[in-house]
Amino acid sequence: MNRKIKRADSKISTVSYTENESSSNPFFGGFWGSFVWGIRSMFRSRKYFITVILSLSISVGLNLVVWNIANKIYFNPELYEDEERIIRIGDVLDMWERSHRRPISSYILYEERKRELDLVESIGMNSDYQGNFSFGEGNGDQVPGSGWSYTASMFDIFSLKPEIGRVFTEEEEALQSKVALLTYGCWKNEYAGAADVIGKKLYIDGTPFDIIGVMKADFVPPPAREMGYGHVFREYAVFPLVAFPRWVNDPLRRAHVSNSVFAKMKEGVTLAQVYDRVKAITDAGNEAVGMTQTFRENNHRVVVMRLNEDLVLGIKSYLMLMLLSSLLVFTLGCTTVAGFGLVYNSGRKRDFAIQNVLGARYLGVMTGISVEAMLLSAAGCAGGFIMFVLADPLANALGLNELLSTKLEFKFDGFAAGCLLSMFALVSLVIGITSIMSGLGLLNSRKSLGDHSRTSSACKRAILSRRAFIFTQISFTTIIMVFGVLLLRSLVNVLNVDPGYDTSNIGTIIVQSNTREYERGQLKVQMQTICSALRALPGVKAVGINNWAGHTFSFNNGSRRVVVRERDNAHFNYSRLPRTYSDLADEGFFEVLGIKLVAGRFFNQSDANSDYKPVIIDTKNAKMLFSDEDPIGRTLFLASNRTDRNQLNDPDFQDRNRFRVIGVVENVARASYLDPPDKHGMAYLYTQRSPPYWQTYSMRTERNPRIAVLEAKSIIQELYPGTPIYYMSTFEDDIKKIVFERTRFVFIIITILVIAIALGIMGIYIAVRASVDTQEREVGMRVAVGARPVHIIKSVLLPWASVCVLAICAGLGASFILMRNFQDVLYQTTHWDPASYFFVIALMLPTVLFASSISVKKTLGRSPARALRVV
């Protein structure tokens, strides 16, 4: 006997069943029959299955990429041996905590902790070093570069081994021996990888060092550089921390210089135990050395953190937001696939009805649908695996492979395999449960047709479950949309920030004067000579000097100071005083940048020998310090974070730090470019009063600034041979570089969120359409009794509108709470931004109403007899 039944839906292929095919029937033939039936179903409904597989591939592949990044740089970096026992110990002042990503550490406190901290196997200290390096005999040509000064214990803490030679010992450190290890790149580039490099000389700022070894090629300096920000200097050598006696013999440097202190905990010791012990040592050390003026109560706290926390300190918020976004993408991918399943299974009513008539058991239906779900999940995860394998070129383009000092590769290791298996299990579970519930619901509806109460109860449960499902989907999509809109607004603010001047046609060149050859008076002459020579270049309109370049480096940009008005001396309270950023500048600096004068005047040569120290402040400082009073001629004191009330009232201190306001200029973006002085103002000090050893010459030209910078380099080297040229660039290039570094993670997260939003909206549309389609019989009955279309549409849309409104409110509330923890990734945008929330509401509500109205109109277009047909 042959039965051949065509589906009502013409888009789905003909289903054939014969008594001789029981072995391939999923409901009677066991697992193999279910497998064959699943393959046939995938080929019969290719559009549905391709859409499902693509949705799963995107969500699975994206999660594999993001979780691989998190694993490599946070969960399991694998940079050093016994990394889980390595900790960072530091101290944070409330002033520095806001302006520096990493805590500072005092050399005096390090010595105290080294003697008394018995919970660690070893404790060490390191510091970055920028200077001039020479690789020839007799201190030949010098090149600017960087290195690291270590204590000998650092090699033991981080298990650092040399490629050739040896590391220096504690005995050599105690004797302040001049020994150094080359980096692998320096060894290859400067010494051609010569095996006899051991014993040769390396000159650092003119001081000869004996080369005793070469670090390995995969050497990662502890701590690895702050992720997301590249280093501008080549890295050449590692040498003892106390190699330069003036560094540790200076009490001020010993007490306050920024360093990094690391330790390796003993087996079984907890982080909390180390913290309590370090705090006790620090408190006792403060009293012993009289450092209460700096590390005082309510202005100092001890920081003890694990190494992996320290490595991602600057990008932890971005990383957590990426992980949260990827998880939401996966959730929405699963719910979208489940929505497709609702639509697809609703089109298979006749199939299930036939199996019901033929006596199919529930177990057979569940087996067949489960196998189909596993096949779909396997295909989607396979697509995600392929996307993961192909992610390396994309990562290179986005710069993800530079998140660590070592190359970040997307390798399919045990962690990735575990993630893939977990996602496969979750996807199979979601699709399987959705499909099984749909299939059993259809079978139950056929058996319950004679029992009106059972039918009504089943319909109510189905409606409630569908609404709960769609409520969850809308809530998750709303959260993602809020994240995306807030980050997008922040990104737009970053890209459109006004620096306060024209950045085009400005070239910069950074020079470091040799402190051994030039005194302060000679530095003034040098700066004037170079400026005169640069002004003579063709096309140069103006030349100015400041300390470092305002837009060259996103780190080391200006010093943060406390501003004290003269009348507030007697009531000095450091924690409540206004703060400002300061920079050294000359009269040409304002002309180059085109900064407008609001009141008073700019610097001139008479200020170099005047009996007062001039300062120019911006309108932010003028408003903050003097309200509506005229600031010209008023006195200010610029104090540091180490200043107390007694110092401020000391006559000698006042003579050194008293400044007279000679001008007020408009606000401009401060040195980091992305942080204009909306919170802290800017104070400009005159370079001719305090000549900087680091000098940034800025030139505004009428031609290509890159050519002018190259000509400027030749002139400076001709005038002052051997003077290191640290950096050459243009303001426009620097701004683009800094913006890219600051927004790279934001671009990545926004890309993830856009994918999630697309999946979410598509899933919501499909789920609502499928749910409204189940009301076809109800709509047909109303049409048959003569109900007006507008009333029918209203009765269908109102319930879904209420569900949508409640879900949106839940999503907005959840996103408000979550984004409070990610405020530091937003720029000039708060986690409570009314425009962003309104935009989300304006997009989500029409989506749901449109989906439901389209389905109702489609049903109204059918004849009542067809709508009332029971399958």
Coordinates of C-alpha atoms in Angstrom, one line a residue, residues 101 582 775:
R101 CA 46.6 53.1 34.9
S582 CA 51.0 71.6 33.0
Q775 CA -3.7 32.4 15.8

